[in-house]
Amino acid sequence: MRSRPGLVRHRVAHAGWGLPELRIAVLSDLHVCRPWTPLGTVAHIVRLVNSLAADLILVPGDFIADRNLPAAGEPAEAIVRVLSELSAPLGVAAVLGNHDWWDCRLSHSTKFKRNSVAEALAGSPIRLLTNEAMAIGHGAGFWLVGIDSQMGRQPMKKRGFHDPEAAFREEPKGAPAILMAHEPDYFAAGDDRAFLQISGHTHGGQANLAGWRPMTPSAHGSRYAWGHIREGDRHLIVSGGIGYSGLPLRLFQPPEITLVTVTGGT
């Protein structure tokens, strides 16, 4: 089945957010390939995202196709060329996902010293955050922090590419921060330097059986599979994403564009 995303909305109210309301559009897990999520479909999705008039657009990884999916993948340059039409007043930012590493031929041929998605993004208007932070001028300002994939080398049983300490190094202590991390599992670390984490990776389990998501690729089962999760004063938004991995099938877990509205209050 081809990916036909709906719009899922979440509202995050946080007492420490003293800035104007912020609308974030999230476009995750595209896994661009033919015939399931071809470039023409991605171009249509880009137009849908732009029509939301969000303040900021985040693309939290997995641009390229899962090699195990019965499909023909598209090169990173072609994918990024289409995504470069995304537009928002506060910009467009991205992190890499696990499939962007372990399904990238350039990464394997260079022993992970190079990456085709990263190199394509370097020549685009989309800001790639590789264990780093950027200041966003919204009201008095906040910090957007991005960590690299935690599972980028999992098939080789090696540690991922994430480095939270490097990522948060530039953020002033106590400044409002939003973290973008492809895999939601980092939320379990309890890092309170960001009040909100935005992730993808799980595809909502790709199958939702009355809330049971047995296919969720997480060390925490369905705990961080999808939606708005709150633990203490910290919030996690997990987008169900656009594409597929393993099988081109979603069961009661349709593809989605995610719109997050951040406000003050509780």
PDB file of C-alpha atoms in Angstrom:
ATOM      1  CA  MET A   1       0.000   0.000   0.000  1.00  0.00           C
ATOM      2  CA  ARG A   2       1.262   3.486  -0.780  1.00  0.00           C
ATOM      3  CA  SER A   3       1.785   5.888   2.091  1.00  0.00           C
ATOM      4  CA  ARG A   4      -1.162   8.276   2.477  1.00  0.00           C
ATOM      5  CA  PRO A   5      -0.564  10.143   5.727  1.00  0.00           C
ATOM      6  CA  GLY A   6      -3.124  11.738   7.964  1.00  0.00           C
ATOM      7  CA  LEU A   7      -2.522  14.577  10.411  1.00  0.00           C
ATOM      8  CA  VAL A   8      -2.024  13.782  14.107  1.00  0.00           C
ATOM      9  CA  ARG A   9      -2.011  16.676  16.573  1.00  0.00           C
ATOM     10  CA  HIS A  10      -0.463  16.828  20.039  1.00  0.00           C
ATOM     11  CA  ARG A  11      -0.456  19.675  22.558  1.00  0.00           C
ATOM     12  CA  VAL A  12       2.404  19.977  25.041  1.00  0.00           C
ATOM     13  CA  ALA A  13       1.760  22.354  27.957  1.00  0.00           C
ATOM     14  CA  HIS A  14       4.836  23.022  30.084  1.00  0.00           C
ATOM     15  CA  ALA A  15       5.057  25.447  32.988  1.00  0.00           C
ATOM     16  CA  GLY A  16       8.625  26.405  32.077  1.00  0.00           C
ATOM     17  CA  TRP A  17       7.698  27.493  28.568  1.00  0.00           C
ATOM     18  CA  GLY A  18       7.488  31.271  28.862  1.00  0.00           C
ATOM     19  CA  LEU A  19       7.702  31.856  25.125  1.00  0.00           C
ATOM     20  CA  PRO A  20       4.966  32.380  22.531  1.00  0.00           C
ATOM     21  CA  GLU A  21       3.062  29.326  21.351  1.00  0.00           C
ATOM     22  CA  LEU A  22       5.203  27.173  19.049  1.00  0.00           C
ATOM     23  CA  ARG A  23       3.908  24.905  16.282  1.00  0.00           C
ATOM     24  CA  ILE A  24       6.245  22.131  15.146  1.00  0.00           C
ATOM     25  CA  ALA A  25       5.536  19.910  12.137  1.00  0.00           C
ATOM     26  CA  VAL A  26       7.254  16.513  12.330  1.00  0.00           C
ATOM     27  CA  LEU A  27       7.985  14.449   9.227  1.00  0.00           C
ATOM     28  CA  SER A  28       9.612  11.202  10.294  1.00  0.00           C
ATOM     29  CA  ASP A  29      10.650   7.834   8.858  1.00  0.00           C
ATOM     30  CA  LEU A  30      10.075   8.521   5.193  1.00  0.00           C
ATOM     31  CA  HIS A  31      11.973   5.405   4.011  1.00  0.00           C
ATOM     32  CA  VAL A  32      11.688   6.710   0.455  1.00  0.00           C
ATOM     33  CA  CYS A  33      11.372   3.913  -2.098  1.00  0.00           C
ATOM     34  CA  ARG A  34       9.363   2.661  -5.039  1.00  0.00           C
ATOM     35  CA  PRO A  35       6.533   1.704  -5.040  1.00  0.00           C
ATOM     36  CA  TRP A  36       5.593   2.361  -1.393  1.00  0.00           C
ATOM     37  CA  THR A  37       6.820   5.913  -0.746  1.00  0.00           C
ATOM     38  CA  PRO A  38       8.059   7.245  -4.092  1.00  0.00           C
ATOM     39  CA  LEU A  39       9.476  10.698  -4.665  1.00  0.00           C
ATOM     40  CA  GLY A  40       6.186  11.964  -6.110  1.00  0.00           C
ATOM     41  CA  THR A  41       4.418  11.012  -2.883  1.00  0.00           C
ATOM     42  CA  VAL A  42       7.120  12.730  -0.863  1.00  0.00           C
ATOM     43  CA  ALA A  43       6.653  15.909  -2.920  1.00  0.00           C
ATOM     44  CA  HIS A  44       2.926  15.794  -2.148  1.00  0.00           C
ATOM     45  CA  ILE A  45       3.666  15.304   1.560  1.00  0.00           C
ATOM     46  CA  VAL A  46       6.039  18.272   1.491  1.00  0.00           C
ATOM     47  CA  ARG A  47       3.224  20.445   0.148  1.00  0.00           C
ATOM     48  CA  LEU A  48       0.904  19.179   2.889  1.00  0.00           C
ATOM     49  CA  VAL A  49       3.468  19.998   5.579  1.00  0.00           C
ATOM     50  CA  ASN A  50       4.073  23.474   4.169  1.00  0.00           C
ATOM     51  CA  SER A  51       0.313  24.123   4.152  1.00  0.00           C
ATOM     52  CA  LEU A  52       0.231  23.661   7.943  1.00  0.00           C
ATOM     53  CA  ALA A  53       2.136  26.950   8.354  1.00  0.00           C
ATOM     54  CA  ALA A  54       4.143  25.525  11.274  1.00  0.00           C
ATOM     55  CA  ASP A  55       6.819  27.668  12.905  1.00  0.00           C
ATOM     56  CA  LEU A  56       9.432  24.917  12.713  1.00  0.00           C
ATOM     57  CA  ILE A  57       9.754  21.652  10.778  1.00  0.00           C
ATOM     58  CA  LEU A  58      11.663  18.658  12.142  1.00  0.00           C
ATOM     59  CA  VAL A  59      12.720  15.574  10.191  1.00  0.00           C
ATOM     60  CA  PRO A  60      13.914  13.048  12.805  1.00  0.00           C
ATOM     61  CA  GLY A  61      15.619  10.533  10.571  1.00  0.00           C
ATOM     62  CA  ASP A  62      15.283   7.437   8.401  1.00  0.00           C
ATOM     63  CA  PHE A  63      15.256   9.140   5.032  1.00  0.00           C
ATOM     64  CA  ILE A  64      16.333   6.056   3.091  1.00  0.00           C
ATOM     65  CA  ALA A  65      14.699   2.671   2.658  1.00  0.00           C
ATOM     66  CA  ASP A  66      15.121  -0.417   4.779  1.00  0.00           C
ATOM     67  CA  ARG A  67      17.163  -2.826   2.659  1.00  0.00           C
ATOM     68  CA  ASN A  68      14.881  -5.678   3.801  1.00  0.00           C
ATOM     69  CA  LEU A  69      11.811  -3.997   2.343  1.00  0.00           C
ATOM     70  CA  PRO A  70      10.744  -5.394  -1.049  1.00  0.00           C
ATOM     71  CA  ALA A  71      11.273  -2.101  -2.854  1.00  0.00           C
ATOM     72  CA  ALA A  72      13.663   0.008  -4.908  1.00  0.00           C
ATOM     73  CA  GLY A  73      15.338   2.665  -2.784  1.00  0.00           C
ATOM     74  CA  GLU A  74      16.020   6.209  -3.937  1.00  0.00           C
ATOM     75  CA  PRO A  75      19.419   7.935  -3.584  1.00  0.00           C
ATOM     76  CA  ALA A  76      19.840  10.390  -0.740  1.00  0.00           C
ATOM     77  CA  GLU A  77      20.509  13.281  -3.125  1.00  0.00           C
ATOM     78  CA  ALA A  78      17.130  12.829  -4.815  1.00  0.00           C
ATOM     79  CA  ILE A  79      15.306  12.556  -1.488  1.00  0.00           C
ATOM     80  CA  VAL A  80      16.916  15.676  -0.048  1.00  0.00           C
ATOM     81  CA  ARG A  81      16.268  17.591  -3.268  1.00  0.00           C
ATOM     82  CA  VAL A  82      12.524  17.071  -2.787  1.00  0.00           C
ATOM     83  CA  LEU A  83      12.634  17.757   0.962  1.00  0.00           C
ATOM     84  CA  SER A  84      14.491  21.018   0.342  1.00  0.00           C
ATOM     85  CA  GLU A  85      11.114  22.521  -0.610  1.00  0.00           C
ATOM     86  CA  LEU A  86      10.056  22.328   3.058  1.00  0.00           C
ATOM     87  CA  SER A  87       9.708  25.825   4.465  1.00  0.00           C
ATOM     88  CA  ALA A  88       9.037  27.298   7.905  1.00  0.00           C
ATOM     89  CA  PRO A  89       9.852  30.688   9.515  1.00  0.00           C
ATOM     90  CA  LEU A  90      12.176  29.106  12.112  1.00  0.00           C
ATOM     91  CA  GLY A  91      13.714  26.702   9.626  1.00  0.00           C
ATOM     92  CA  VAL A  92      13.925  22.985   8.979  1.00  0.00           C
ATOM     93  CA  ALA A  93      16.203  20.670  10.975  1.00  0.00           C
ATOM     94  CA  ALA A  94      16.982  16.958  10.910  1.00  0.00           C
ATOM     95  CA  VAL A  95      18.873  14.130  12.566  1.00  0.00           C
ATOM     96  CA  LEU A  96      19.928  10.806  11.105  1.00  0.00           C
ATOM     97  CA  GLY A  97      18.121   7.555  11.820  1.00  0.00           C
ATOM     98  CA  ASN A  98      19.421   4.025  12.207  1.00  0.00           C
ATOM     99  CA  HIS A  99      18.560   3.056   8.623  1.00  0.00           C
ATOM    100  CA  ASP A 100      20.366   6.143   7.346  1.00  0.00           C
ATOM    101  CA  TRP A 101      23.504   4.496   8.709  1.00  0.00           C
ATOM    102  CA  TRP A 102      23.156   0.757   8.344  1.00  0.00           C
ATOM    103  CA  ASP A 103      21.380   0.844   4.974  1.00  0.00           C
ATOM    104  CA  CYS A 104      23.768   3.419   3.487  1.00  0.00           C
ATOM    105  CA  ARG A 105      26.261   1.811   1.116  1.00  0.00           C
ATOM    106  CA  LEU A 106      28.634   4.767   1.404  1.00  0.00           C
ATOM    107  CA  SER A 107      28.722   4.366   5.175  1.00  0.00           C
ATOM    108  CA  HIS A 108      29.619   0.703   4.937  1.00  0.00           C
ATOM    109  CA  SER A 109      32.221   1.210   2.221  1.00  0.00           C
ATOM    110  CA  THR A 110      33.952   3.929   4.293  1.00  0.00           C
ATOM    111  CA  LYS A 111      33.585   2.144   7.645  1.00  0.00           C
ATOM    112  CA  PHE A 112      31.037   4.771   8.733  1.00  0.00           C
ATOM    113  CA  LYS A 113      33.358   7.715   8.140  1.00  0.00           C
ATOM    114  CA  ARG A 114      30.977   9.106   5.506  1.00  0.00           C
ATOM    115  CA  ASN A 115      27.214   9.065   5.065  1.00  0.00           C
ATOM    116  CA  SER A 116      25.204   9.752   1.920  1.00  0.00           C
ATOM    117  CA  VAL A 117      22.276  11.395   3.734  1.00  0.00           C
ATOM    118  CA  ALA A 118      24.553  13.670   5.765  1.00  0.00           C
ATOM    119  CA  GLU A 119      26.439  14.714   2.645  1.00  0.00           C
ATOM    120  CA  ALA A 120      23.213  15.419   0.754  1.00  0.00           C
ATOM    121  CA  LEU A 121      21.870  17.502   3.638  1.00  0.00           C
ATOM    122  CA  ALA A 122      25.124  19.483   3.824  1.00  0.00           C
ATOM    123  CA  GLY A 123      24.287  21.119   0.497  1.00  0.00           C
ATOM    124  CA  SER A 124      20.653  21.823   1.377  1.00  0.00           C
ATOM    125  CA  PRO A 125      18.684  24.344   3.448  1.00  0.00           C
ATOM    126  CA  ILE A 126      17.895  21.605   5.984  1.00  0.00           C
ATOM    127  CA  ARG A 127      20.108  21.854   9.060  1.00  0.00           C
ATOM    128  CA  LEU A 128      21.511  18.499  10.166  1.00  0.00           C
ATOM    129  CA  LEU A 129      22.141  18.358  13.899  1.00  0.00           C
ATOM    130  CA  THR A 130      24.838  15.794  14.606  1.00  0.00           C
ATOM    131  CA  ASN A 131      25.209  15.796  18.392  1.00  0.00           C
ATOM    132  CA  GLU A 132      24.887  19.552  18.490  1.00  0.00           C
ATOM    133  CA  ALA A 133      22.472  22.337  19.363  1.00  0.00           C
ATOM    134  CA  MET A 134      21.250  25.465  17.652  1.00  0.00           C
ATOM    135  CA  ALA A 135      19.652  28.574  19.117  1.00  0.00           C
ATOM    136  CA  ILE A 136      16.176  29.335  17.769  1.00  0.00           C
ATOM    137  CA  GLY A 137      14.995  32.948  17.817  1.00  0.00           C
ATOM    138  CA  HIS A 138      11.424  32.491  18.946  1.00  0.00           C
ATOM    139  CA  GLY A 139      10.407  35.069  21.538  1.00  0.00           C
ATOM    140  CA  ALA A 140      13.275  35.160  24.042  1.00  0.00           C
ATOM    141  CA  GLY A 141      14.654  32.078  22.302  1.00  0.00           C
ATOM    142  CA  PHE A 142      15.107  28.372  22.958  1.00  0.00           C
ATOM    143  CA  TRP A 143      17.575  25.647  21.990  1.00  0.00           C
ATOM    144  CA  LEU A 144      16.997  22.819  19.557  1.00  0.00           C
ATOM    145  CA  VAL A 145      19.288  19.893  20.340  1.00  0.00           C
ATOM    146  CA  GLY A 146      19.859  16.919  18.048  1.00  0.00           C
ATOM    147  CA  ILE A 147      21.535  13.609  18.809  1.00  0.00           C
ATOM    148  CA  ASP A 148      22.660  11.081  16.233  1.00  0.00           C
ATOM    149  CA  SER A 149      21.200   7.580  15.969  1.00  0.00           C
ATOM    150  CA  GLN A 150      21.442   5.382  19.053  1.00  0.00           C
ATOM    151  CA  MET A 151      21.062   2.233  16.924  1.00  0.00           C
ATOM    152  CA  GLY A 152      23.126   3.146  13.868  1.00  0.00           C
ATOM    153  CA  ARG A 153      25.497   0.205  14.389  1.00  0.00           C
ATOM    154  CA  GLN A 154      23.211  -2.168  16.267  1.00  0.00           C
ATOM    155  CA  PRO A 155      23.505  -5.025  13.711  1.00  0.00           C
ATOM    156  CA  MET A 156      27.241  -5.069  14.482  1.00  0.00           C
ATOM    157  CA  LYS A 157      26.530  -4.937  18.214  1.00  0.00           C
ATOM    158  CA  LYS A 158      28.417  -1.670  18.529  1.00  0.00           C
ATOM    159  CA  ARG A 159      27.474   1.507  20.349  1.00  0.00           C
ATOM    160  CA  GLY A 160      25.468   4.075  18.415  1.00  0.00           C
ATOM    161  CA  PHE A 161      26.593   7.461  17.154  1.00  0.00           C
ATOM    162  CA  HIS A 162      24.755   9.501  19.797  1.00  0.00           C
ATOM    163  CA  ASP A 163      26.678  11.788  22.151  1.00  0.00           C
ATOM    164  CA  PRO A 164      24.278  13.701  24.423  1.00  0.00           C
ATOM    165  CA  GLU A 165      27.047  15.498  26.298  1.00  0.00           C
ATOM    166  CA  ALA A 166      28.408  16.976  23.089  1.00  0.00           C
ATOM    167  CA  ALA A 167      24.896  17.806  21.928  1.00  0.00           C
ATOM    168  CA  PHE A 168      23.990  19.784  25.052  1.00  0.00           C
ATOM    169  CA  ARG A 169      27.392  21.420  25.473  1.00  0.00           C
ATOM    170  CA  GLU A 170      26.405  24.772  23.945  1.00  0.00           C
ATOM    171  CA  GLU A 171      23.019  25.023  25.634  1.00  0.00           C
ATOM    172  CA  PRO A 172      23.106  27.462  28.599  1.00  0.00           C
ATOM    173  CA  LYS A 173      22.105  25.776  31.834  1.00  0.00           C
ATOM    174  CA  GLY A 174      18.398  26.215  32.501  1.00  0.00           C
ATOM    175  CA  ALA A 175      17.582  27.494  29.002  1.00  0.00           C
ATOM    176  CA  PRO A 176      14.448  25.960  27.435  1.00  0.00           C
ATOM    177  CA  ALA A 177      15.447  23.094  25.146  1.00  0.00           C
ATOM    178  CA  ILE A 178      13.751  20.657  22.803  1.00  0.00           C
ATOM    179  CA  LEU A 179      15.593  17.464  21.905  1.00  0.00           C
ATOM    180  CA  MET A 180      15.277  15.691  18.560  1.00  0.00           C
ATOM    181  CA  ALA A 181      16.377  12.048  18.726  1.00  0.00           C
ATOM    182  CA  HIS A 182      15.463   9.459  16.106  1.00  0.00           C
ATOM    183  CA  GLU A 183      14.940   6.620  18.581  1.00  0.00           C
ATOM    184  CA  PRO A 184      12.640   7.413  21.523  1.00  0.00           C
ATOM    185  CA  ASP A 185      14.538   5.133  23.932  1.00  0.00           C
ATOM    186  CA  TYR A 186      16.824   7.964  25.062  1.00  0.00           C
ATOM    187  CA  PHE A 187      13.842   9.344  26.985  1.00  0.00           C
ATOM    188  CA  ALA A 188      14.327   6.530  29.523  1.00  0.00           C
ATOM    189  CA  ALA A 189      17.667   8.054  30.527  1.00  0.00           C
ATOM    190  CA  GLY A 190      15.742  10.743  32.420  1.00  0.00           C
ATOM    191  CA  ASP A 191      17.780  13.603  30.971  1.00  0.00           C
ATOM    192  CA  ASP A 192      15.955  16.742  32.112  1.00  0.00           C
ATOM    193  CA  ARG A 193      18.015  19.229  30.109  1.00  0.00           C
ATOM    194  CA  ALA A 194      15.210  19.140  27.522  1.00  0.00           C
ATOM    195  CA  PHE A 195      11.587  19.337  28.640  1.00  0.00           C
ATOM    196  CA  LEU A 196      10.440  17.869  25.312  1.00  0.00           C
ATOM    197  CA  GLN A 197      11.886  15.091  23.154  1.00  0.00           C
ATOM    198  CA  ILE A 198      10.627  14.527  19.616  1.00  0.00           C
ATOM    199  CA  SER A 199      11.292  11.143  18.021  1.00  0.00           C
ATOM    200  CA  GLY A 200      10.208   8.705  15.337  1.00  0.00           C
ATOM    201  CA  HIS A 201      11.722   5.287  14.580  1.00  0.00           C
ATOM    202  CA  THR A 202       8.925   3.030  15.845  1.00  0.00           C
ATOM    203  CA  HIS A 203       6.320   3.643  13.105  1.00  0.00           C
ATOM    204  CA  GLY A 204       3.898   3.341  16.023  1.00  0.00           C
ATOM    205  CA  GLY A 205       4.787  -0.346  16.042  1.00  0.00           C
ATOM    206  CA  GLN A 206       3.472  -0.485  12.449  1.00  0.00           C
ATOM    207  CA  ALA A 207       0.666  -2.621  13.926  1.00  0.00           C
ATOM    208  CA  ASN A 208      -1.658  -1.368  16.655  1.00  0.00           C
ATOM    209  CA  LEU A 209      -3.840  -4.068  18.146  1.00  0.00           C
ATOM    210  CA  ALA A 210      -6.016  -2.156  20.616  1.00  0.00           C
ATOM    211  CA  GLY A 211      -2.928  -0.454  22.026  1.00  0.00           C
ATOM    212  CA  TRP A 212      -0.700  -3.525  21.863  1.00  0.00           C
ATOM    213  CA  ARG A 213       2.147  -2.857  19.465  1.00  0.00           C
ATOM    214  CA  PRO A 214       4.165  -6.091  19.369  1.00  0.00           C
ATOM    215  CA  MET A 215       6.450  -5.020  16.496  1.00  0.00           C
ATOM    216  CA  THR A 216       7.821  -1.922  18.245  1.00  0.00           C
ATOM    217  CA  PRO A 217      11.627  -1.777  17.785  1.00  0.00           C
ATOM    218  CA  SER A 218      12.419  -0.619  21.313  1.00  0.00           C
ATOM    219  CA  ALA A 219      14.102  -2.009  24.404  1.00  0.00           C
ATOM    220  CA  HIS A 220      11.044  -0.786  26.314  1.00  0.00           C
ATOM    221  CA  GLY A 221       8.361  -2.623  24.380  1.00  0.00           C
ATOM    222  CA  SER A 222       5.294  -0.449  23.762  1.00  0.00           C
ATOM    223  CA  ARG A 223       6.187   2.083  26.470  1.00  0.00           C
ATOM    224  CA  TYR A 224       7.501   4.608  23.937  1.00  0.00           C
ATOM    225  CA  ALA A 225       5.803   3.238  20.840  1.00  0.00           C
ATOM    226  CA  TRP A 226       3.668   6.171  19.802  1.00  0.00           C
ATOM    227  CA  GLY A 227       2.048   9.445  20.783  1.00  0.00           C
ATOM    228  CA  HIS A 228       2.448  11.828  23.705  1.00  0.00           C
ATOM    229  CA  ILE A 229       4.131  10.294  26.747  1.00  0.00           C
ATOM    230  CA  ARG A 230       4.660  12.275  29.934  1.00  0.00           C
ATOM    231  CA  GLU A 231       6.983  11.269  32.751  1.00  0.00           C
ATOM    232  CA  GLY A 232       7.202  13.833  35.538  1.00  0.00           C
ATOM    233  CA  ASP A 233       7.801  17.240  33.964  1.00  0.00           C
ATOM    234  CA  ARG A 234       9.243  15.776  30.756  1.00  0.00           C
ATOM    235  CA  HIS A 235       7.341  15.149  27.549  1.00  0.00           C
ATOM    236  CA  LEU A 236       7.979  12.765  24.667  1.00  0.00           C
ATOM    237  CA  ILE A 237       6.289  12.898  21.280  1.00  0.00           C
ATOM    238  CA  VAL A 238       6.758   9.817  19.093  1.00  0.00           C
ATOM    239  CA  SER A 239       5.547  10.248  15.538  1.00  0.00           C
ATOM    240  CA  GLY A 240       4.109   7.241  13.725  1.00  0.00           C
ATOM    241  CA  GLY A 241       6.026   8.385  10.651  1.00  0.00           C
ATOM    242  CA  ILE A 242       5.397   7.965   6.960  1.00  0.00           C
ATOM    243  CA  GLY A 243       7.031   4.853   5.543  1.00  0.00           C
ATOM    244  CA  TYR A 244       7.605   1.181   6.227  1.00  0.00           C
ATOM    245  CA  SER A 245      10.325  -1.213   7.297  1.00  0.00           C
ATOM    246  CA  GLY A 246      10.346  -4.972   7.076  1.00  0.00           C
ATOM    247  CA  LEU A 247       6.936  -5.225   5.417  1.00  0.00           C
ATOM    248  CA  PRO A 248       4.941  -2.611   3.437  1.00  0.00           C
ATOM    249  CA  LEU A 249       2.082  -3.038   5.868  1.00  0.00           C
ATOM    250  CA  ARG A 250       0.489  -0.936   8.587  1.00  0.00           C
ATOM    251  CA  LEU A 251      -2.280  -2.451  10.650  1.00  0.00           C
ATOM    252  CA  PHE A 252      -4.462   0.147  12.407  1.00  0.00           C
ATOM    253  CA  GLN A 253      -1.429   2.452  12.544  1.00  0.00           C
ATOM    254  CA  PRO A 254      -1.654   4.694   9.488  1.00  0.00           C
ATOM    255  CA  PRO A 255       1.159   6.929   8.249  1.00  0.00           C
ATOM    256  CA  GLU A 256       1.120  10.388   9.750  1.00  0.00           C
ATOM    257  CA  ILE A 257       2.360  13.931   9.641  1.00  0.00           C
ATOM    258  CA  THR A 258       2.620  15.066  13.251  1.00  0.00           C
ATOM    259  CA  LEU A 259       1.848  18.587  14.456  1.00  0.00           C
ATOM    260  CA  VAL A 260       3.000  19.526  17.956  1.00  0.00           C
ATOM    261  CA  THR A 261       1.825  22.715  19.644  1.00  0.00           C
ATOM    262  CA  VAL A 262       3.947  23.854  22.606  1.00  0.00           C
ATOM    263  CA  THR A 263       2.406  26.220  25.145  1.00  0.00           C
ATOM    264  CA  GLY A 264       2.921  27.381  28.702  1.00  0.00           C
ATOM    265  CA  GLY A 265       0.839  26.058  31.595  1.00  0.00           C
ATOM    266  CA  THR A 266       0.435  22.511  32.884  1.00  0.00           C
TER     267      THR A 266
END
